Tab-separated table of C-alpha atoms in Angstrom:
chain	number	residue	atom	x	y	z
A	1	UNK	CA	14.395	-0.195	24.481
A	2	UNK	CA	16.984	2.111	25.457
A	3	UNK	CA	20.175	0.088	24.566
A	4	UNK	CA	18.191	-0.187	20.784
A	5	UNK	CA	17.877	3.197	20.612
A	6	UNK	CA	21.403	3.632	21.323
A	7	UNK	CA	22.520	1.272	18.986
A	8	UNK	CA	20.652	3.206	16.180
A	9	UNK	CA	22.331	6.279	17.316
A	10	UNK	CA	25.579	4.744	16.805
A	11	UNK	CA	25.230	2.377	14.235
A	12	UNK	CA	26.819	-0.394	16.432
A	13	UNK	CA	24.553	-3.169	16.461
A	14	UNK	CA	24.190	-6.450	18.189
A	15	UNK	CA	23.825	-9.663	16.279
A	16	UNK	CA	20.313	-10.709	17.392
A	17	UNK	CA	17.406	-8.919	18.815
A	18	UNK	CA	13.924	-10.390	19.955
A	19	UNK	CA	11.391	-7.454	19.584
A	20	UNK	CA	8.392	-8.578	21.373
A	21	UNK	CA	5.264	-7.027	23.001
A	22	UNK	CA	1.868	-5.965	22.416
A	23	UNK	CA	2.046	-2.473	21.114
A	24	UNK	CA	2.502	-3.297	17.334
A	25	UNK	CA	3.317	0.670	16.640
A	26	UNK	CA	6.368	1.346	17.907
A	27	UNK	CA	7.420	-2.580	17.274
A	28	UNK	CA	6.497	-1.456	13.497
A	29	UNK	CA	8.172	1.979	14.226
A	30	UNK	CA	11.641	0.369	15.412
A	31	UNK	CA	11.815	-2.474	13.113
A	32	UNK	CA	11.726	-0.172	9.955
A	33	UNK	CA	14.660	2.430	11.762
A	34	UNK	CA	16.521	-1.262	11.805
A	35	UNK	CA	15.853	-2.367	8.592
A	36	UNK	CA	17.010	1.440	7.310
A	37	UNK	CA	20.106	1.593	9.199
A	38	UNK	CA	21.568	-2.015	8.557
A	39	UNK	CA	20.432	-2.272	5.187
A	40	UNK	CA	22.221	-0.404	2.574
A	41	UNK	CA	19.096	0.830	0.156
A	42	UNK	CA	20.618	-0.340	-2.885
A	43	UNK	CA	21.556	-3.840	-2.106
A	44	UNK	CA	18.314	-4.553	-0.169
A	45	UNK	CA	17.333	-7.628	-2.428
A	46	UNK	CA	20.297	-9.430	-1.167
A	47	UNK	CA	21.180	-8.322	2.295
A	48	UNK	CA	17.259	-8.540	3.551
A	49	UNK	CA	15.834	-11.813	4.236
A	50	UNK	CA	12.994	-12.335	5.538
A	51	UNK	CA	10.934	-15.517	7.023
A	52	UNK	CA	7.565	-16.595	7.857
A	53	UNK	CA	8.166	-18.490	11.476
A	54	UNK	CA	5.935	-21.618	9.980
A	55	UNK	CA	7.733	-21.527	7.169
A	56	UNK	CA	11.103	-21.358	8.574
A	57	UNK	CA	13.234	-24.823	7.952
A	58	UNK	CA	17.190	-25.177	9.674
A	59	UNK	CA	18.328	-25.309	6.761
A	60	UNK	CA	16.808	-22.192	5.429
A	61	UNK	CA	18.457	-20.279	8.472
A	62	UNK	CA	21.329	-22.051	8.238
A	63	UNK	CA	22.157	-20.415	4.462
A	64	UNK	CA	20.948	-17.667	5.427
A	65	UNK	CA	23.290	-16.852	8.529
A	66	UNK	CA	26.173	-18.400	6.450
A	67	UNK	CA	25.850	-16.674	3.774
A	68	UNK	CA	28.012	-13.190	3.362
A	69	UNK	CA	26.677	-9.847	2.887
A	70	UNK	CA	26.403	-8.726	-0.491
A	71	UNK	CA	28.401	-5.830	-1.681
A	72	UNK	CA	27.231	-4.207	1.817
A	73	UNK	CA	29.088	-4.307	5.118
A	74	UNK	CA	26.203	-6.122	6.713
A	75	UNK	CA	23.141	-8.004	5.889
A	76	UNK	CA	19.698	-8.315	8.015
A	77	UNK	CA	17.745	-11.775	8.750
A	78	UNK	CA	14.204	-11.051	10.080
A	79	UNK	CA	11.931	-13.640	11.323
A	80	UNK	CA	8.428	-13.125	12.001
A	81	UNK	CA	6.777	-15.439	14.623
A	82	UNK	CA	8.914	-17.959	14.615
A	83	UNK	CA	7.613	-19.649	18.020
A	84	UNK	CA	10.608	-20.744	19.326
A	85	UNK	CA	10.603	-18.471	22.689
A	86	UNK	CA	7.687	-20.720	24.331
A	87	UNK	CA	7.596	-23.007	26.916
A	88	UNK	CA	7.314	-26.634	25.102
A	89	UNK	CA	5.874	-29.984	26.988
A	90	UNK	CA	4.528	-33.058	25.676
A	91	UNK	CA	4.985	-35.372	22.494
A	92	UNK	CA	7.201	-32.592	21.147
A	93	UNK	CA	9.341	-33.205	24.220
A	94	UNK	CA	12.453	-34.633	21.714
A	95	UNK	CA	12.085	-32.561	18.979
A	96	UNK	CA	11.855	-29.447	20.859
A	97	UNK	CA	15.400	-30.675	22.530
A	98	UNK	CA	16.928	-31.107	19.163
A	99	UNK	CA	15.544	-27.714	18.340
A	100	UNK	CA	16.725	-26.398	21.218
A	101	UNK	CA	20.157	-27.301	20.673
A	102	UNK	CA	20.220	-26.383	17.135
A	103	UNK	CA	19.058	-22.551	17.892
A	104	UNK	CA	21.827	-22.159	20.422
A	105	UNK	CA	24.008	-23.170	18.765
A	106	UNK	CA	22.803	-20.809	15.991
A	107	UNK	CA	23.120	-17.627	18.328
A	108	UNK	CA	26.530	-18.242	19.453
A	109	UNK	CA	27.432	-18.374	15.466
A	110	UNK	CA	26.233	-15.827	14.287
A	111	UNK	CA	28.789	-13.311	12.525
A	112	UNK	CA	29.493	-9.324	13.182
A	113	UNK	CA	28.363	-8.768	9.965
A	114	UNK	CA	24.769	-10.115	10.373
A	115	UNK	CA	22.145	-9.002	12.090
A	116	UNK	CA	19.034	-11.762	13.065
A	117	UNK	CA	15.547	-10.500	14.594
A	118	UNK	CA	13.360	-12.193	16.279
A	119	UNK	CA	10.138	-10.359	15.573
A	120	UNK	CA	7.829	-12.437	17.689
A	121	UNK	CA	4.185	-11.567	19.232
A	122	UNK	CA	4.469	-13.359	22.171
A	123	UNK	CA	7.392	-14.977	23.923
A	124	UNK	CA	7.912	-16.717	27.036
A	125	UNK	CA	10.594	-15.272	29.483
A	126	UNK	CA	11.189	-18.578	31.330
A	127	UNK	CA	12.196	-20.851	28.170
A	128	UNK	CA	15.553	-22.384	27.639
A	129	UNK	CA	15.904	-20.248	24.298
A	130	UNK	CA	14.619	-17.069	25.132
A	131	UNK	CA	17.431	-17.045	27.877
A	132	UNK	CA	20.097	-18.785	25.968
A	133	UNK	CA	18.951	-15.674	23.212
A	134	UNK	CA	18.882	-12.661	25.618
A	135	UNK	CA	22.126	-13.828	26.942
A	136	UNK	CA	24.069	-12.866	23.407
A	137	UNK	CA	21.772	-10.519	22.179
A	138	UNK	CA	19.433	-7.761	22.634
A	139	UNK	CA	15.903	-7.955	24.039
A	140	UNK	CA	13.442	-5.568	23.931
A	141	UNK	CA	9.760	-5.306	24.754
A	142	UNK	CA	6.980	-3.323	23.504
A	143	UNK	CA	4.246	-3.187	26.224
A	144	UNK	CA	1.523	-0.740	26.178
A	145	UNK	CA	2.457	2.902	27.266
A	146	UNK	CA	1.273	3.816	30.643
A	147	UNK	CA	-1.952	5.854	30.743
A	148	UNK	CA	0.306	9.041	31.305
A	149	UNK	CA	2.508	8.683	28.313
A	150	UNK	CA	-0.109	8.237	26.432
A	151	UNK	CA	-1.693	11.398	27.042
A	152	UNK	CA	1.367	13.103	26.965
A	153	UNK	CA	1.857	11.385	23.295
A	154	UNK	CA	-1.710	12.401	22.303
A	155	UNK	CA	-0.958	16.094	23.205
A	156	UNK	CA	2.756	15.843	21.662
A	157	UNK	CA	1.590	14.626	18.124
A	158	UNK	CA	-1.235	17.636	17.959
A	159	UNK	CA	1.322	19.981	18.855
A	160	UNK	CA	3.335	18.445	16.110
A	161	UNK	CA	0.820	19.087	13.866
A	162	UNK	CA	0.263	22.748	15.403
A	163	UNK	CA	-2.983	22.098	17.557
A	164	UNK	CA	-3.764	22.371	20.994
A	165	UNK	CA	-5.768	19.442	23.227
A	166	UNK	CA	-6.317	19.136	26.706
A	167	UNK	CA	-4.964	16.412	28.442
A	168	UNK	CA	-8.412	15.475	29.843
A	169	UNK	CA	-9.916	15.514	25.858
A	170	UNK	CA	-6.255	13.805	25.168
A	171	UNK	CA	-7.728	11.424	28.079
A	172	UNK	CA	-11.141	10.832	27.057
A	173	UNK	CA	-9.647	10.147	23.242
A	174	UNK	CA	-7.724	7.381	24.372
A	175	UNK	CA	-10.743	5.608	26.727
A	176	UNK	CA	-13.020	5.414	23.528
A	177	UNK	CA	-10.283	4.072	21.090
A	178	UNK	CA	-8.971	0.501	20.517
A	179	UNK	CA	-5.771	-0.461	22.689
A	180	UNK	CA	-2.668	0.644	20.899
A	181	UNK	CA	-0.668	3.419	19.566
A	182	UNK	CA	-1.952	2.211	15.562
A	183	UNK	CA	-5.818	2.775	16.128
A	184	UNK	CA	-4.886	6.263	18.315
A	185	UNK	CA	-3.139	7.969	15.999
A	186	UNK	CA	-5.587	6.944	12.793
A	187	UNK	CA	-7.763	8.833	14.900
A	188	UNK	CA	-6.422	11.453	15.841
A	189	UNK	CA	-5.242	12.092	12.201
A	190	UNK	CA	-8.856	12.434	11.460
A	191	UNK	CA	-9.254	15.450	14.334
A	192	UNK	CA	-6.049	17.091	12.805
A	193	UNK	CA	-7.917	17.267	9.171
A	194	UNK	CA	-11.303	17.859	9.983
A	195	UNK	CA	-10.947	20.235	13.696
A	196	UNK	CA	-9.900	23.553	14.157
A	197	UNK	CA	-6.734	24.546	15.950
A	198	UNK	CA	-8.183	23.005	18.965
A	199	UNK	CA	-9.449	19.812	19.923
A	200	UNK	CA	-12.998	19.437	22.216
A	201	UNK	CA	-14.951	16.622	23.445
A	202	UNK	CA	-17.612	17.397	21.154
A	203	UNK	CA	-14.904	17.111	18.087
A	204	UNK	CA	-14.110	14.170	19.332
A	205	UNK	CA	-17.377	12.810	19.697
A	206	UNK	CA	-17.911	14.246	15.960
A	207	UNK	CA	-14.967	13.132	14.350
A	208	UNK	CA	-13.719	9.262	16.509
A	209	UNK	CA	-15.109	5.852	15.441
A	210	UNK	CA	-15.661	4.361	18.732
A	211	UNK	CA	-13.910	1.212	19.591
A	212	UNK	CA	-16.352	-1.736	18.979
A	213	UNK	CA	-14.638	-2.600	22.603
A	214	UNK	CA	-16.253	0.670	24.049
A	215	UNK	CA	-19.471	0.151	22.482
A	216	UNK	CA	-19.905	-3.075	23.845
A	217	UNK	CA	-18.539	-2.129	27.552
A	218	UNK	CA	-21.513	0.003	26.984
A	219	UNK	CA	-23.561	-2.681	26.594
A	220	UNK	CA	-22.572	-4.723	29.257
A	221	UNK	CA	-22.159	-1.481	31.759
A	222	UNK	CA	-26.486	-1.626	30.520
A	223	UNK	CA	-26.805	-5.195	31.366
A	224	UNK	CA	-24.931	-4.943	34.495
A	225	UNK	CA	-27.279	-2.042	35.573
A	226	UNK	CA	-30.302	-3.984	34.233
A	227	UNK	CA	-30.750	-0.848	31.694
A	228	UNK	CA	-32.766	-2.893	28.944
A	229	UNK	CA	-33.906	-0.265	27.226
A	230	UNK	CA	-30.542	1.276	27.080
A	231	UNK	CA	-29.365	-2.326	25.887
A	232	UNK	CA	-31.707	-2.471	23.364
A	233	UNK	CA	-31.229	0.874	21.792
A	234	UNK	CA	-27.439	0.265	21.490
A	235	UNK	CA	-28.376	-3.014	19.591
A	236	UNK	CA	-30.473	-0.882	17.463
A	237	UNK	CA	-27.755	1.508	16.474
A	238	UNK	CA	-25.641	-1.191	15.768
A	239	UNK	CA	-28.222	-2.952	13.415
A	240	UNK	CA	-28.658	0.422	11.811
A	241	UNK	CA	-24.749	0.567	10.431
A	242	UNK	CA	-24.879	-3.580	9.708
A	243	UNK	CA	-22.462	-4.436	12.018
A	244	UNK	CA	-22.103	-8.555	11.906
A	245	UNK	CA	-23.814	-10.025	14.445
A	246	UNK	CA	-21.630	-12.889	15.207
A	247	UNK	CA	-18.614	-9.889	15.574
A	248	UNK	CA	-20.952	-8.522	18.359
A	249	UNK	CA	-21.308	-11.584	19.922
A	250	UNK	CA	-17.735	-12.641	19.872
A	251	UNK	CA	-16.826	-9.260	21.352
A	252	UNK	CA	-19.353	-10.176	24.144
A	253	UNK	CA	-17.968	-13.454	24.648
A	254	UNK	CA	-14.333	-12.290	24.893
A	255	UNK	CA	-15.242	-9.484	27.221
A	256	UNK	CA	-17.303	-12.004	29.435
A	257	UNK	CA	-14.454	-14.205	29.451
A	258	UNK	CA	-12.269	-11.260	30.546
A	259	UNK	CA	-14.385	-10.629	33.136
A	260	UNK	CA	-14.203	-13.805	34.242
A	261	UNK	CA	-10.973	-14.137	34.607
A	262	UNK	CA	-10.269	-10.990	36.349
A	263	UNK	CA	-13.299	-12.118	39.049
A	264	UNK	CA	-11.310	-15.405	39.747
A	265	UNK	CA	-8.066	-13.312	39.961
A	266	UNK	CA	-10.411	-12.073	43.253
A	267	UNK	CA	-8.708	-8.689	44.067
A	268	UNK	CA	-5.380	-9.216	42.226
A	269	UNK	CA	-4.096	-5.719	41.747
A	270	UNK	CA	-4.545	-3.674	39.038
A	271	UNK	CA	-1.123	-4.218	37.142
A	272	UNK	CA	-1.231	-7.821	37.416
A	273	UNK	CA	-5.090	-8.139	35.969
A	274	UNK	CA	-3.755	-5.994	32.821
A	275	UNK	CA	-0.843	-8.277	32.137
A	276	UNK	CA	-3.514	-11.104	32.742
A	277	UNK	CA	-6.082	-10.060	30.139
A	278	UNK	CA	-3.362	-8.530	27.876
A	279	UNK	CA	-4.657	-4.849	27.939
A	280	UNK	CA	-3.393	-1.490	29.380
A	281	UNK	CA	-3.429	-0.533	33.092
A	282	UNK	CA	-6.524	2.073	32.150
A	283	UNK	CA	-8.579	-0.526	30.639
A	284	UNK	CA	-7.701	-3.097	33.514
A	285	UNK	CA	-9.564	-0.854	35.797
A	286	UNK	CA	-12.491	-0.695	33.472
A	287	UNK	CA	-12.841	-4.417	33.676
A	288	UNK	CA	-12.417	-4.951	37.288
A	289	UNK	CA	-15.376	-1.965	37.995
A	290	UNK	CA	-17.532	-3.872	35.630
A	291	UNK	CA	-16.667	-7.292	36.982
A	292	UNK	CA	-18.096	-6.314	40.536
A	293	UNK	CA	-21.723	-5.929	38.975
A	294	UNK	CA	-21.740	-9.902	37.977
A	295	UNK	CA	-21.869	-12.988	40.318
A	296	UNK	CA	-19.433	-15.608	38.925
A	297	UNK	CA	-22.061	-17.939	38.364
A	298	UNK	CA	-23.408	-15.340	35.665
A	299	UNK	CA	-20.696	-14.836	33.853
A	300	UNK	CA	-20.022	-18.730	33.733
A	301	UNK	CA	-23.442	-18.744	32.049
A	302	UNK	CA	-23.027	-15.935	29.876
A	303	UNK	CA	-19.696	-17.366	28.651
A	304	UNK	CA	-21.174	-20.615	28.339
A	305	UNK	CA	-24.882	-19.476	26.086
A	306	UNK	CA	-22.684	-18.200	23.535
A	307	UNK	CA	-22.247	-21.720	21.894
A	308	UNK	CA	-25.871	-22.156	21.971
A	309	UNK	CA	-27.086	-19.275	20.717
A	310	UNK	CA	-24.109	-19.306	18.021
A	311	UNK	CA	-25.253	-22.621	17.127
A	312	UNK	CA	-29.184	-21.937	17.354
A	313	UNK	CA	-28.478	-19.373	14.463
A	314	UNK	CA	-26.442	-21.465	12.514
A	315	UNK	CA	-28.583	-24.357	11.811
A	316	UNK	CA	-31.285	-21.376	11.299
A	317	UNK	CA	-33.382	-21.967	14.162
A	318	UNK	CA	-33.323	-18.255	15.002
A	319	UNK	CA	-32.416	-15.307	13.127
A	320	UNK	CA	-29.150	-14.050	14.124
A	321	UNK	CA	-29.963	-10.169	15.184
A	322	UNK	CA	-33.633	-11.979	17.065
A	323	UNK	CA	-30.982	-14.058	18.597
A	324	UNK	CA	-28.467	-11.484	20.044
A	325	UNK	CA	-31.287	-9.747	21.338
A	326	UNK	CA	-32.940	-12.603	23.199
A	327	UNK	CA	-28.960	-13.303	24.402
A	328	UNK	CA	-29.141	-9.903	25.978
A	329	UNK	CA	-32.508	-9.739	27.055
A	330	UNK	CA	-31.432	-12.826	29.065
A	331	UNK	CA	-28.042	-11.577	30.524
A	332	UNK	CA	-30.054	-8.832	32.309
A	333	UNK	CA	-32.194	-11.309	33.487
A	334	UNK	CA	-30.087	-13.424	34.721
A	335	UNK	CA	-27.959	-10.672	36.407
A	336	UNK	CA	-30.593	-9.373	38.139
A	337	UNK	CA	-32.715	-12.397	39.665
């Protein structure tokens, strides 16, 4: 990230970049500070082109990167999930070779007075392209900021906005909201127009949507403690506002799953169970304290119900909120027998 920010200090910039990783904010943030500085304003219709990755042919790129800027020094090609960074096996086996050949050769070509991004969600470090890429290019990765720099972030953009927070309510912000820089600061643009000059917990519980993640870490922290009644109230409140059920249930199953996955990992440390589940180091640790309250048999089962239940309610042999209360009625049982 550094050697990007440079470059949009100087205005000297490479000729490819993949700009990967899961914080979509500051992906978002740099890609428009690219698009500005490359682009000249007035010419944007011809010197930006952008692609779809499925909808991206060779010969489409190949015009594309051949073509010359128009009245402009330079012109930008970005390329949104184009694919090509992963690992490929199988039937594809030729193809991908022919592929692979015809994007190398593509990097080495392309000209000083283009500029190609890669704007990909995911990529794969150990493919052929990704290092034939990074080797004339620029890489840079997005992950989640650590659970310091967040806080510190939190407590910068309220002093940007001329309010105070502490970093333990800057803390306690960030544990309730979704994963990401995007969902943090819609929040905490609500505190800055509805709070006073300084932010509490009980603002904060006022003013912040809760993460549906949250919520239902709530609910399984109830089923792991065999809380029903706590369970059941939580489903209540969520009936109340008309969440969808089959949301809830898919939020269970992913968390389960999670879980899973980080009790098979079977002490892994903390840093490699967040880059396993995809989430920050913060909410790693939530996962792995809640994981030691289930057997691994139970949260096979749990994972495994949610077919059944899903499909119980879809040929209407149950109603669906009857249903996702019998499905936690029984996850408390069966964590607990």
């Amino acid at each position: 990230k550094s050697q990007l920010i440079r470059d949009l200090k100087n205005g000297e910039f490479a000729t490819l970049y993949i700009i990967s990783g899961e914080e979509s904010y500051m992906k978002e943030y740099y890609l428009r500070q690219l698009r500005q500085k490359v682009v000249d304003e007035t010419f944007a219709d011809f010197n930006l082109i952008e692609f779809e990755g499925k909808g991206l042919t060779p010969e489409m790129l190949t015009e594309a990167i051949d073509s010359y800027p128009a009245m402009a020094d330079k012109k930008l090609i970005h390329i949104k999930d184009s694919g090509i960074f992963q690992l490929k096996s199988g039937k594809d086996e030729a193809s991908t070779e022919e592929k692979k050949e015809f994007w190398t050769e593509k990097f080495k070509r392309i000209s000083d007075d283009t500029v190609v991004i890669f704007d990909e969600t995911s990529v794969d470090k150990r493919s052929a392209l990704y290092k034939a890429a990074a080797k004339v290019g620029s890489v840079v990765e997005f992950t989640y900021l650590s659970e310091a720099d967040l806080v510190t972030w939190v407590v910068k953009q309220f002093l940007n906005a001329k309010k105070k927070i502490s970093k333990e309510n800057a803390y306690y912000l960030i544990t309730i909201c979704d994963s990401g820089l995007a969902s943090i600061n819609n929040e905490i643009k609500k505190l800055i127009d509805f709070c006073d000059e300084e932010i509490y917990k009980t603002d904060i519980d006022r003013v912040v949507s809760k993460s549906m993640e949250v919520i239902v870490f709530e609910l399984t922290d109830a089923i792991m403690l065999g809380n029903t009644q706590k369970a059941m109230e939580t489903l209540a409140d969520l009936k109340t506002v008309k969440e969808n059920v089959f949301t809830l249930i898919y939020l269970m199953l992913s968390t389960f799953e999670k879980m899973l996955r980080v009790k098979l990992m079977n002490g892994a440390p903390q840093a490699e169970v967040a880059s396993e589940i995809g989430v920050p180091l913060f909410v790693a640790r939530k996962y792995i304290n809640s994981t030691k309250g289930f057997s691994e048999d139970s949260l096979v089962w749990m994972v495994r119900r949610v077919a059944e239940i899903d499909l119980a309610i879809k040929e209407g042999r149950i109603e669906d909120w009857n249903a996702l209360e019998q499905y936690v009625a029984e996850c408390i049982y069966r964590s607990h027998r």
